mmCIF file of C-alpha atoms in Angstrom:
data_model
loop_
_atom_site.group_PDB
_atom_site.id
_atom_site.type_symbol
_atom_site.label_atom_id
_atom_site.label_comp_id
_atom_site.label_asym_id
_atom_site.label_seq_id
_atom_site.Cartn_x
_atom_site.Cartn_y
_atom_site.Cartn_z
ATOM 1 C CA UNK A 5 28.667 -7.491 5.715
ATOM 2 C CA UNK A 6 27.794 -8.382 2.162
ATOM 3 C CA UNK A 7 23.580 -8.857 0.645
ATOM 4 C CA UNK A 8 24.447 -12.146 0.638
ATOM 5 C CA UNK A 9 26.009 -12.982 3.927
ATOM 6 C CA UNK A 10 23.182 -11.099 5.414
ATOM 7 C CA UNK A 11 20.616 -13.031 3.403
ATOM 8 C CA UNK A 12 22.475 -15.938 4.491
ATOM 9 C CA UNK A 13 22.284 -14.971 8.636
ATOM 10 C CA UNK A 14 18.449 -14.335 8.684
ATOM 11 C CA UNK A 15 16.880 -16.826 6.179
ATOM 12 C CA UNK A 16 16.557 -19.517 8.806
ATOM 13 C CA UNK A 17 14.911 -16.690 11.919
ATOM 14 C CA UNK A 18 11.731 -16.630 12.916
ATOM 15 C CA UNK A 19 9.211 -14.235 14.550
ATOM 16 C CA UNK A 20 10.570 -15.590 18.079
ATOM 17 C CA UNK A 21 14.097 -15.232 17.092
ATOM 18 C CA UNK A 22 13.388 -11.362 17.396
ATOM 19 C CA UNK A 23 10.837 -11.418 20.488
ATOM 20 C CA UNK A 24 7.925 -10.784 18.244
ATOM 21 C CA UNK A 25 4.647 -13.001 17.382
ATOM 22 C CA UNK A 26 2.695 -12.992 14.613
ATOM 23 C CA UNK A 27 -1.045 -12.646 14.750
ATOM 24 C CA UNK A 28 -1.072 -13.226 18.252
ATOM 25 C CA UNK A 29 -3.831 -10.295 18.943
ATOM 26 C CA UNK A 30 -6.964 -10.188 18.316
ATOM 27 C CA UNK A 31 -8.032 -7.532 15.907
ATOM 28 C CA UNK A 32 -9.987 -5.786 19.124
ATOM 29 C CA UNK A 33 -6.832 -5.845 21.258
ATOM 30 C CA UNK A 34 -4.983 -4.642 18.380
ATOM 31 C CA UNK A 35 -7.208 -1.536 17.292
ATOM 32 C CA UNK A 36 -7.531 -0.719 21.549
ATOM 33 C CA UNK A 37 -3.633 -0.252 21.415
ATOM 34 C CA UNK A 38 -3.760 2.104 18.505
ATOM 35 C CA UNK A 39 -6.326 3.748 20.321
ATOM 36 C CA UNK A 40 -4.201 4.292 23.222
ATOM 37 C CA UNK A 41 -1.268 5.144 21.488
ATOM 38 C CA UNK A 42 -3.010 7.702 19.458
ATOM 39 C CA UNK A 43 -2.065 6.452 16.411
ATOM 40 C CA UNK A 44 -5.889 5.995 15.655
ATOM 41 C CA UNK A 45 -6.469 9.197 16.706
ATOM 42 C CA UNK A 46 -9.723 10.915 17.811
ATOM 43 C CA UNK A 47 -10.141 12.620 14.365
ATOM 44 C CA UNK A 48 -9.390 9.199 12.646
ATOM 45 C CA UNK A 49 -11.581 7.493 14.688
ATOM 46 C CA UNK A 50 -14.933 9.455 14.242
ATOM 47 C CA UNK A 51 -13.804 9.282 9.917
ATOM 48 C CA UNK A 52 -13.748 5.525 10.390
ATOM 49 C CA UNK A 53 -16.642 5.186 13.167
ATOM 50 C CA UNK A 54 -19.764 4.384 10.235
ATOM 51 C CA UNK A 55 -17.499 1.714 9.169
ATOM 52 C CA UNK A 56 -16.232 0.223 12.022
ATOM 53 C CA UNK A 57 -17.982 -3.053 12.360
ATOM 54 C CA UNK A 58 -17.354 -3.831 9.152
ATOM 55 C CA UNK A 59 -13.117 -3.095 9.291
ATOM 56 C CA UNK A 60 -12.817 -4.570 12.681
ATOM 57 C CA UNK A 61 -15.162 -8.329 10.994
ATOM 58 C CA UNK A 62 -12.756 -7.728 7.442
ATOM 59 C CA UNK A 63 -9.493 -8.041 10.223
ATOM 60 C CA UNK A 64 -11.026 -10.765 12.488
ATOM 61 C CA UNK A 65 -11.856 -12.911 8.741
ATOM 62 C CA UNK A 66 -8.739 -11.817 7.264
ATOM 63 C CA UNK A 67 -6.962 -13.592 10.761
ATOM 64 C CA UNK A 68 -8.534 -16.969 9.541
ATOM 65 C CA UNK A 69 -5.935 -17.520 6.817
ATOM 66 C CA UNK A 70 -3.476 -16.985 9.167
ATOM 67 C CA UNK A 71 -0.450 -15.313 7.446
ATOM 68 C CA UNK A 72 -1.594 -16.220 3.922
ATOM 69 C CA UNK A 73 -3.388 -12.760 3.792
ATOM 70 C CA UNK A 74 -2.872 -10.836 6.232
ATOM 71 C CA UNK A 75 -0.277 -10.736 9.349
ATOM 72 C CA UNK A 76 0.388 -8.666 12.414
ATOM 73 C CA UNK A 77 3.712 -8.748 14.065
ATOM 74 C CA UNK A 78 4.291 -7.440 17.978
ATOM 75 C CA UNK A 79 6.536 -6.970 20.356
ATOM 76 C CA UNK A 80 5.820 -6.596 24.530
ATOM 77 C CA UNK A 81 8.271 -5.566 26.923
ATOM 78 C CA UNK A 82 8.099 -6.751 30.720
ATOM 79 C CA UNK A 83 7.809 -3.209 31.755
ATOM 80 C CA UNK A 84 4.451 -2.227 29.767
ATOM 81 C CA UNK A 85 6.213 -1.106 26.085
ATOM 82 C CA UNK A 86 5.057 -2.316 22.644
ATOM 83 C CA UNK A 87 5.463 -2.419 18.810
ATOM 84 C CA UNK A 88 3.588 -3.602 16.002
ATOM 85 C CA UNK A 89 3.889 -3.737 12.214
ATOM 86 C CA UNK A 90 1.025 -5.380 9.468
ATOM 87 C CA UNK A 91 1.164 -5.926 6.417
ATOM 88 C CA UNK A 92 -1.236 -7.757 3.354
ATOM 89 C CA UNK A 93 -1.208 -9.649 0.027
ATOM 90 C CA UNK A 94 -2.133 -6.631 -2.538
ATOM 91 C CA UNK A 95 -0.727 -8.725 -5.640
ATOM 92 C CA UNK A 96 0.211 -11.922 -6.531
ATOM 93 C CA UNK A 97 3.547 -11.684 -4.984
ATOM 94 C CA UNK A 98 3.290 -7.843 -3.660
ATOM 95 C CA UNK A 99 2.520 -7.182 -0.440
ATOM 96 C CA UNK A 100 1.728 -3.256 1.525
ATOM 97 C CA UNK A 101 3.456 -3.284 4.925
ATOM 98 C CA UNK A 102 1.590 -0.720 7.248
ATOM 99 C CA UNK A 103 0.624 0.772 10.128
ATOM 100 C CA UNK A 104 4.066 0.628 12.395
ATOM 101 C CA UNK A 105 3.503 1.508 15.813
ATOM 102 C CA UNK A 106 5.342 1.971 18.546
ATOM 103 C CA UNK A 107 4.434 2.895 22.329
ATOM 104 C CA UNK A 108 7.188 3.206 24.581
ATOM 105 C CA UNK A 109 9.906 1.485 23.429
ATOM 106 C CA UNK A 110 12.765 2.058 20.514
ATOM 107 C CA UNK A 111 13.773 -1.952 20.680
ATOM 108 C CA UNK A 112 10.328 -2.738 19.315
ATOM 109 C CA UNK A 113 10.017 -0.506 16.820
ATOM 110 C CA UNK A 114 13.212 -2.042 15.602
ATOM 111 C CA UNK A 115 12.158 -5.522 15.998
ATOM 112 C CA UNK A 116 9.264 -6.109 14.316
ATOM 113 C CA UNK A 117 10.816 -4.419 11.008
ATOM 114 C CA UNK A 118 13.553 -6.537 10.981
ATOM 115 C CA UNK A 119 11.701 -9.562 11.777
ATOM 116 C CA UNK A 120 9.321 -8.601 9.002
ATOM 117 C CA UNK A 121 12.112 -8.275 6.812
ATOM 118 C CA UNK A 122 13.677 -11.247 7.760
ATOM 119 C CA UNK A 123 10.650 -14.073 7.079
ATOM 120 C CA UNK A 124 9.854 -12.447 3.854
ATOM 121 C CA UNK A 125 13.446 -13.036 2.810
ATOM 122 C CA UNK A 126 12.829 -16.692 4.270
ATOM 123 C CA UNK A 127 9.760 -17.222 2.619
ATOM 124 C CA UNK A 128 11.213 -17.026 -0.927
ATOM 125 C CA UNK A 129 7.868 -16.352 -2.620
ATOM 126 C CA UNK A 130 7.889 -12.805 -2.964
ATOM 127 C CA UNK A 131 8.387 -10.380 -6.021
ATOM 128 C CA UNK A 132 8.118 -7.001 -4.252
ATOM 129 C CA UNK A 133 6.708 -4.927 -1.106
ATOM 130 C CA UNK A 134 5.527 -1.127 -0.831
ATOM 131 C CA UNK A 135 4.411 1.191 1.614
ATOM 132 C CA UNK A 136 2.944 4.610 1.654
ATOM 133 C CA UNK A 137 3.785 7.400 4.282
ATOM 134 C CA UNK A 138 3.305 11.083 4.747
ATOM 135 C CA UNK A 139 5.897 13.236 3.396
ATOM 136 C CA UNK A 140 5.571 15.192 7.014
ATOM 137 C CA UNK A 141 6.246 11.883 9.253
ATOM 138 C CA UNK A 142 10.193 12.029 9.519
ATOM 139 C CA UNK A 143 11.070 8.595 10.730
ATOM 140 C CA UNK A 144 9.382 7.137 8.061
ATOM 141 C CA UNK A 145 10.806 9.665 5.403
ATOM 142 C CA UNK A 146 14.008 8.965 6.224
ATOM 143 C CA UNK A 147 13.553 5.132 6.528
ATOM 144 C CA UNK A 148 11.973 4.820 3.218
ATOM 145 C CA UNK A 149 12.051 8.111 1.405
ATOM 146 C CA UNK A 150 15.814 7.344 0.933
ATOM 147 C CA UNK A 151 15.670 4.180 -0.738
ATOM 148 C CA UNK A 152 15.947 4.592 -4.035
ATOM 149 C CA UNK A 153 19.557 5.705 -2.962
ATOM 150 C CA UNK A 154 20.303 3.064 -0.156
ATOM 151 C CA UNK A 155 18.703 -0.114 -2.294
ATOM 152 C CA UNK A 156 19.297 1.602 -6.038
ATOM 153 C CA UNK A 157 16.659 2.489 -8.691
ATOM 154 C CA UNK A 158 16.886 -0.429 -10.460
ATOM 155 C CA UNK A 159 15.105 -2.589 -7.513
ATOM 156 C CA UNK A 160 13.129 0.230 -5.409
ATOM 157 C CA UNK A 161 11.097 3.322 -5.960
ATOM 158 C CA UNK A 162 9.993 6.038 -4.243
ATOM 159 C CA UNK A 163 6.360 7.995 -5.680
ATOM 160 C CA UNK A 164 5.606 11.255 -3.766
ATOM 161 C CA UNK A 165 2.109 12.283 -4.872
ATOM 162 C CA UNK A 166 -1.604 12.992 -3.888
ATOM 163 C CA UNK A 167 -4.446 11.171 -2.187
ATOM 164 C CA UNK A 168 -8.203 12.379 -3.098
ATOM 165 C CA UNK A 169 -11.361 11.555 -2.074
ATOM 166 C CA UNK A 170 -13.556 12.127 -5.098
ATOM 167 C CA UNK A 171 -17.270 11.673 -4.601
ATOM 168 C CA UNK A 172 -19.008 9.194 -6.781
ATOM 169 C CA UNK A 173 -21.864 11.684 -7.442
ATOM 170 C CA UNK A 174 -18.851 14.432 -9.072
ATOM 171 C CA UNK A 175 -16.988 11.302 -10.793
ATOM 172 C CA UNK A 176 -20.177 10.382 -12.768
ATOM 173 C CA UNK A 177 -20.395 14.296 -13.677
ATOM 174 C CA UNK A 178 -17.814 14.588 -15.583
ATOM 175 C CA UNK A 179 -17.332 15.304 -18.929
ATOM 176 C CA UNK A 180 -17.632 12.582 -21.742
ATOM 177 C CA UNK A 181 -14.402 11.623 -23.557
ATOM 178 C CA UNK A 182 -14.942 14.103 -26.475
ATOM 179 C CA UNK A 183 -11.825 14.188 -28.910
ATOM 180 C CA UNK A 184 -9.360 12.572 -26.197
ATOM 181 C CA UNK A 185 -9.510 9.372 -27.304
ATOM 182 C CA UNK A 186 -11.495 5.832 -26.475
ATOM 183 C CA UNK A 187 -11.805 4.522 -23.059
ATOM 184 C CA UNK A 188 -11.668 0.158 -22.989
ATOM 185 C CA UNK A 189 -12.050 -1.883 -19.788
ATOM 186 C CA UNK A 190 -9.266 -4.296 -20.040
ATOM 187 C CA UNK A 191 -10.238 -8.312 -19.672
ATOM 188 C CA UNK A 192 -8.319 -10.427 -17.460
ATOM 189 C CA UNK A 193 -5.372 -11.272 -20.160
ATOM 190 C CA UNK A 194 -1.704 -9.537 -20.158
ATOM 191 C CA UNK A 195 -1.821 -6.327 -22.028
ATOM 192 C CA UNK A 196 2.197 -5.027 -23.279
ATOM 193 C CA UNK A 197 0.552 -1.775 -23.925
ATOM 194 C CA UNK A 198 -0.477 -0.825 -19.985
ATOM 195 C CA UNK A 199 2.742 -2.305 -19.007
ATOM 196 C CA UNK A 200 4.713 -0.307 -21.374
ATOM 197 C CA UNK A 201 2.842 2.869 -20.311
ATOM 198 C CA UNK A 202 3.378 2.133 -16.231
ATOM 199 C CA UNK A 203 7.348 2.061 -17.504
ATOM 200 C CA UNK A 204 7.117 5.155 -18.878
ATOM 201 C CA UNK A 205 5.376 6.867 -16.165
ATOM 202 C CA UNK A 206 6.786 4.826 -13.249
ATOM 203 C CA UNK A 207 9.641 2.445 -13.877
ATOM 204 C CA UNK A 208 10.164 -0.966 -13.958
ATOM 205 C CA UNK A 209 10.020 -1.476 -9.948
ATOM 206 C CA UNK A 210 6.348 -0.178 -10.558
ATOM 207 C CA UNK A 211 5.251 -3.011 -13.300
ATOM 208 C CA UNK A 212 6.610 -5.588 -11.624
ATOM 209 C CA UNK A 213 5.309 -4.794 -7.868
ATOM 210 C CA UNK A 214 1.682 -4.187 -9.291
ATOM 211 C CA UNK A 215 2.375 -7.497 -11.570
ATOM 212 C CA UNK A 216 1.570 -5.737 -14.818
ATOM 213 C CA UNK A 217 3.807 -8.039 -16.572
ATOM 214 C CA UNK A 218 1.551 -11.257 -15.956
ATOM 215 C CA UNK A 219 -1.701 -12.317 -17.513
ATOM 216 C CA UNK A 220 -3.968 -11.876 -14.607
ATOM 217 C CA UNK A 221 -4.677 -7.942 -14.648
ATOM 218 C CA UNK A 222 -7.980 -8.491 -12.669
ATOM 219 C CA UNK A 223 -5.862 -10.500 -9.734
ATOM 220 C CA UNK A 224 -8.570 -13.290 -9.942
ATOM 221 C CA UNK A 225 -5.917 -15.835 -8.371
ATOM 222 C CA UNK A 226 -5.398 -13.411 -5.289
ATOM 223 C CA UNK A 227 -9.520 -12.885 -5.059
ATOM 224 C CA UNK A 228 -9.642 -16.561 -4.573
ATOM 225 C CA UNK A 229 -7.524 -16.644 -2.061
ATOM 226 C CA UNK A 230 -9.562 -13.966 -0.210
ATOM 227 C CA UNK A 231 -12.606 -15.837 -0.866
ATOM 228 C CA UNK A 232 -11.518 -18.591 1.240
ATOM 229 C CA UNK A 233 -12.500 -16.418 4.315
ATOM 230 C CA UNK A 234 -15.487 -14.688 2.966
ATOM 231 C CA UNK A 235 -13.008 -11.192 1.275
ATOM 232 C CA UNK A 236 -12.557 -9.891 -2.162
ATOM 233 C CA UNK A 237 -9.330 -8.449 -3.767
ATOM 234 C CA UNK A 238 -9.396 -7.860 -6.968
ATOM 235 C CA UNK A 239 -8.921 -4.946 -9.801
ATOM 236 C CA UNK A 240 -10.145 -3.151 -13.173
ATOM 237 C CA UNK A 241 -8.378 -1.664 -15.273
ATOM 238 C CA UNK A 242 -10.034 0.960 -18.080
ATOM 239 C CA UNK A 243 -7.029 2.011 -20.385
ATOM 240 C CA UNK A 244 -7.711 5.405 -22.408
ATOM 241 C CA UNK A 245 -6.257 5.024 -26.371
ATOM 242 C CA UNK A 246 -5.545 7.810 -28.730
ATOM 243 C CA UNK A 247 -6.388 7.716 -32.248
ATOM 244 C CA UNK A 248 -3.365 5.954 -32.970
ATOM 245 C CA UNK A 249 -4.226 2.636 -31.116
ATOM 246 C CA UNK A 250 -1.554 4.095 -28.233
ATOM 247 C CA UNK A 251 -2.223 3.201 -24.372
ATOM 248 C CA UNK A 252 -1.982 7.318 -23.266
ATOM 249 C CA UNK A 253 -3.470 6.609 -19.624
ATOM 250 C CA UNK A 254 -5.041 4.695 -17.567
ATOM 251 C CA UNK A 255 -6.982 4.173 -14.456
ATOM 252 C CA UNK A 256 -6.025 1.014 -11.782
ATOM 253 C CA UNK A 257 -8.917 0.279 -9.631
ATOM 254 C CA UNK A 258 -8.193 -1.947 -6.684
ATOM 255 C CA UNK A 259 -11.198 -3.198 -4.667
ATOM 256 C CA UNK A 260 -10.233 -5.086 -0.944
ATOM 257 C CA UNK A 261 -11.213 -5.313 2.154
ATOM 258 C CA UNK A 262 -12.567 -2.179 3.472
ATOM 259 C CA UNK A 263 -10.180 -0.545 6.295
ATOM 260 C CA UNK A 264 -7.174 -3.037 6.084
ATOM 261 C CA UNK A 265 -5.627 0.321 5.877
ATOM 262 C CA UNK A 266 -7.057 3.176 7.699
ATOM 263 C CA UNK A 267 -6.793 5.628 4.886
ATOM 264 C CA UNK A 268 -8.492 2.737 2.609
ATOM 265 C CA UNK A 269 -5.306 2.784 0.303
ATOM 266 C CA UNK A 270 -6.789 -0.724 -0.356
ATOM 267 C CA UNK A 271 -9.541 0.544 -2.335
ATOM 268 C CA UNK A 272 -7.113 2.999 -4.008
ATOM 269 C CA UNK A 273 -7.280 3.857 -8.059
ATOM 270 C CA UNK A 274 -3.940 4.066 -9.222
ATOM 271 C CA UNK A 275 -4.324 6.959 -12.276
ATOM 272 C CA UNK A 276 -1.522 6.608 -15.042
ATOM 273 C CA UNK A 277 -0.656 9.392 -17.508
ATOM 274 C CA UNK A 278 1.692 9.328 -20.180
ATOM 275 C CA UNK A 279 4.609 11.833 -19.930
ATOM 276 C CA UNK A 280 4.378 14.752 -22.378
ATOM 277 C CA UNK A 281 0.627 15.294 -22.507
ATOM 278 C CA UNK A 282 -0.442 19.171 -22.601
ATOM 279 C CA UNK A 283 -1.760 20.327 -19.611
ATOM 280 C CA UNK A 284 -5.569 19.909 -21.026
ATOM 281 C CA UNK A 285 -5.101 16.603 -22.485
ATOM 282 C CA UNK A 286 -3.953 15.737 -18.891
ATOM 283 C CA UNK A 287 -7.350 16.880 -17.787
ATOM 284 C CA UNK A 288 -9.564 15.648 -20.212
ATOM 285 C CA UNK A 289 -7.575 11.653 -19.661
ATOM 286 C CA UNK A 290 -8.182 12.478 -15.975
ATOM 287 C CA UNK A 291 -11.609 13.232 -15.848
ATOM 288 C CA UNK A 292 -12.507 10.451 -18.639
ATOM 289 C CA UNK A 293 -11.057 8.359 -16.846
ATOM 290 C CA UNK A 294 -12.132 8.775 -13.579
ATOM 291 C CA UNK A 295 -16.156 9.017 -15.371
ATOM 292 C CA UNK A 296 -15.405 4.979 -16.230
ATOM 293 C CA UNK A 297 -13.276 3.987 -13.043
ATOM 294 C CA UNK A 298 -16.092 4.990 -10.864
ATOM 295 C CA UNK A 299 -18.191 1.625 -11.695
ATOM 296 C CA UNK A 300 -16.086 -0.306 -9.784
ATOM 297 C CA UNK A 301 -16.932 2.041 -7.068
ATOM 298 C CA UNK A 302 -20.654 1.923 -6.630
ATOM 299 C CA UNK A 303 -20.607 -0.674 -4.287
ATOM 300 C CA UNK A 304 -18.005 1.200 -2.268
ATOM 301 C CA UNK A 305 -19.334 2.287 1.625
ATOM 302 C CA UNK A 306 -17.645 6.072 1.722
ATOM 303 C CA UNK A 307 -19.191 6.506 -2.475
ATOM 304 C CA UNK A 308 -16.315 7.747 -3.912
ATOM 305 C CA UNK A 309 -13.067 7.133 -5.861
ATOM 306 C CA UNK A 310 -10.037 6.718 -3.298
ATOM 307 C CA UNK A 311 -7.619 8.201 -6.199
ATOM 308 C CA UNK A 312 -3.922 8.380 -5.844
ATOM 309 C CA UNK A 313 -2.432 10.166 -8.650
ATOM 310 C CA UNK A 314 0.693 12.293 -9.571
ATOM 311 C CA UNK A 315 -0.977 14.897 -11.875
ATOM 312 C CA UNK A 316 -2.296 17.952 -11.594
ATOM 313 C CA UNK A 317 -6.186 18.064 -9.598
ATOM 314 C CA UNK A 318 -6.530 21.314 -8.670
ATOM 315 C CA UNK A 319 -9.984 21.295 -10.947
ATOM 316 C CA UNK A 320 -11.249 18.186 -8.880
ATOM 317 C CA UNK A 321 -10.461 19.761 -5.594
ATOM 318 C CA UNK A 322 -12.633 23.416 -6.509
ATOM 319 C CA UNK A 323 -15.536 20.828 -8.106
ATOM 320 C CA UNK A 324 -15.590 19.310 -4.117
ATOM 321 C CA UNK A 325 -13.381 16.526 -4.129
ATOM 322 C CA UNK A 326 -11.703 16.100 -0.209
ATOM 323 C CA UNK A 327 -7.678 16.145 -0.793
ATOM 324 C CA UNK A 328 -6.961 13.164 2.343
ATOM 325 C CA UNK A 329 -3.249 13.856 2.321
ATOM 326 C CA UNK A 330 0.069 13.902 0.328
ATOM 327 C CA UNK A 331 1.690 10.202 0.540
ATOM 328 C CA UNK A 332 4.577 9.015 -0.280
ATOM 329 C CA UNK A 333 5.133 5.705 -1.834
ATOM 330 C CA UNK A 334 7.612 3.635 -1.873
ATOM 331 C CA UNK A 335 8.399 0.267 -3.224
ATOM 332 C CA UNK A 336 10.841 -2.638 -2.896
ATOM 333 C CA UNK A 337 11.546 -5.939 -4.872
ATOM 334 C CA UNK A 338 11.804 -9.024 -3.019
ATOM 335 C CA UNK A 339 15.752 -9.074 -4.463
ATOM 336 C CA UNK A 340 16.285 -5.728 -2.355
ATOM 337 C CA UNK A 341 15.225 -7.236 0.949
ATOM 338 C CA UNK A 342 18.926 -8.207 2.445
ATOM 339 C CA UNK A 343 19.571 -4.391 1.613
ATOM 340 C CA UNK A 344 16.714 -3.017 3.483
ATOM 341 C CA UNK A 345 16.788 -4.855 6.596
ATOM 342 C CA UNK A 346 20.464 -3.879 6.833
ATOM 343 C CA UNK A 347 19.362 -0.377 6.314
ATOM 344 C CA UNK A 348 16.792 -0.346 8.667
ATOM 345 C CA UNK A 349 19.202 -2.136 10.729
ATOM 346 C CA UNK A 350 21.732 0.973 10.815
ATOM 347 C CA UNK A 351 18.623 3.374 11.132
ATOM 348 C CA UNK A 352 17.843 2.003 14.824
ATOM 349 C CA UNK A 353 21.141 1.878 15.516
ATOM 350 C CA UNK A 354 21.800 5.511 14.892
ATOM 351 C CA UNK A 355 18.769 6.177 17.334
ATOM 352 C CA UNK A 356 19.851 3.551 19.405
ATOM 353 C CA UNK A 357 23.503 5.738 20.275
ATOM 354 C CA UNK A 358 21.287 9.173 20.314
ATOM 355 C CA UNK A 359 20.821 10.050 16.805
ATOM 356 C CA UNK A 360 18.308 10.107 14.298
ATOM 357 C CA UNK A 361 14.476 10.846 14.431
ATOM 358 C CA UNK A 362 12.107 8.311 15.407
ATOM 359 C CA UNK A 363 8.679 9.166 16.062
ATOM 360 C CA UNK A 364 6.432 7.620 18.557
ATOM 361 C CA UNK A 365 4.259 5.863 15.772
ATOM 362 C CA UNK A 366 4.597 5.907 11.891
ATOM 363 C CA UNK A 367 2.182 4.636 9.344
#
């Protein structure tokens, strides 16, 4: 079947069409079934527990706006099985699909992708989706670690890399700027220069899933839509410049709702480093960096920087930063979407006739 006569069969489907409905449980229901499934498990649990209250009222305000924000798709069979999927605005038209679970059932699993899949083609209004997964988790690996070569490079991406904790109290330690170059805090406008540096580090896919090709770098048109139920979103963005006036790195700090992912990849700061840089210059743009990017941290409950990054930290991790994990990311544009629900489609199938890997729940 061609992208377009696929397009074509599920723009008119809704949540129904594939047994699933959309924000139908309350976040408490929702977090119990991740508790019993183990997905939230014990060790997760106790690293969330100071912040509970808060996550679980950020879900139950974030449910206000209905699907605007943020939605939850599930599945129930008759005889006791489950599935569910969520996912949230992180840009103007980007959104960070998360937290699949399944408990005791293959067909659910299966339907609340492809019925996630299918209303965002319906919708129309997207530019791009992403989601992050651990390299180790093989489902998800092979669902989304191959897209780049199901969907093509020129409309997905895939970003293995690292995911540390780095205290506030070690970020504001670090070394001054010195002879690197001049940290700036970028205002709200469109800057060519950060775009042209996320190209060169990431690709295309990248600029235009984070929207760093419009004019609203601070996201103050998705904040107010999170204001509207009593949430934030927004970001800052500090840009380091060499002595020639060139864009050689930069940090991307994105503040949101704490806990709308459980590894608080919504607070995440996105560090950007030009290609070619020594091996000390890489250091010295990290650690400047990171010294600025940590104001728009203090107000942060765990007090640190959430940084995702595909350089070199070994230094931050002896100074006592906590390494979380090694994620994966990967990211779609909305004009991929026909591809990747077909893909998805011939994953479960696989599975479905006895082959293939699919774990009992995937982030």
């Amino acid at each position: 079947m061609t992208v377009s006569a696929v397009a074509d069969r599920i723009a008119s489907r809704t949540w129904s069409d594939f047994g699933c409905a959309v924000n139908a449980l309350p976040p408490v229901e929702l977090f119990d079934r991740y508790e019993r499934s183990r997905f939230l498990y014990p060790a997760k649990r106790a690293r969330l527990a100071p912040y509970w209250s808060l996550i679980l009222e950020n879900w139950q305000r974030a449910r206000r706006a209905g699907e605007l924000l943020h939605w939850v798709a599930s599945y129930d069979e008759p005889g006791g099985g489950w599935a569910s999927l969520s996912s949230w605005r992180s840009t103007h038209g980007g959104w960070q699909t998360q937290h699949l679970v399944s408990s005791g059932t293959l067909a659910g699993g299966r339907a609340v992708m492809l019925a996630a899949q299918a209303i965002r083609v319906a919708e129309r209004q997207d530019v791009a989706a992403q989601n992050w997964f651990s390299p180790s988790n093989r489902f998800a690996a092979r669902a989304f670690g191959s897209i780049e070569r199901n969907l093509g490079p020129a409309r997905s991406l895939v970003v293995p890399g690292d995911y540390v904790m780095v205290p506030l109290t070690l970020a504001r330690a670090l070394p001054p700027v010195g002879s690197v170059g001049t940290v700036t805090e970028l205002d709200a406008g469109a800057c060519p220069e950060l775009a042209d540096l996320a190209r060169r580090c990431r690709g295309e896919v990248y600029v235009r899933a984070e929207g760093l090709d419009r004019d609203d770098l601070r996201l103050t048109d998705v904040d107010r839509l999170y204001r509207l139920v009593g949430l934030r979103r927004h970001r800052r963005v500090w840009a380091l410049y060499d002595a020639s006036g060139t864009v050689r790195a930069a940090a991307l700090a994105y503040r949101g709702p704490l806990g709308f992912n459980f590894s608080f990849l919504e607070n995440r700061c996105d560090l950007l480093v030009a290609p070619g840089l020594d091996p000390t210059e890489v250091r010295r743009a990290t650690d400047t960096l990171l010294a600025a990017a940590c104001h728009a941290y203090a107000d942060f409950e765990p007090a640190a920087v959430p940084l995702a990054t595909t350089t070199p930290i070994d230094h931050l991790i002896l100074a006592g930063a906590e390494s979380v994990r090694p994620y994966t990311r990967a990211l779609w544009l909305a004009e991929a979407y026909p591809d990747l629900y077909r893909h998805i489609d011939e994953l479960y199938a696989q599975r479905l006739h006895g082959r293939g890997v699919y774990p009992r729940s995937s982030a």
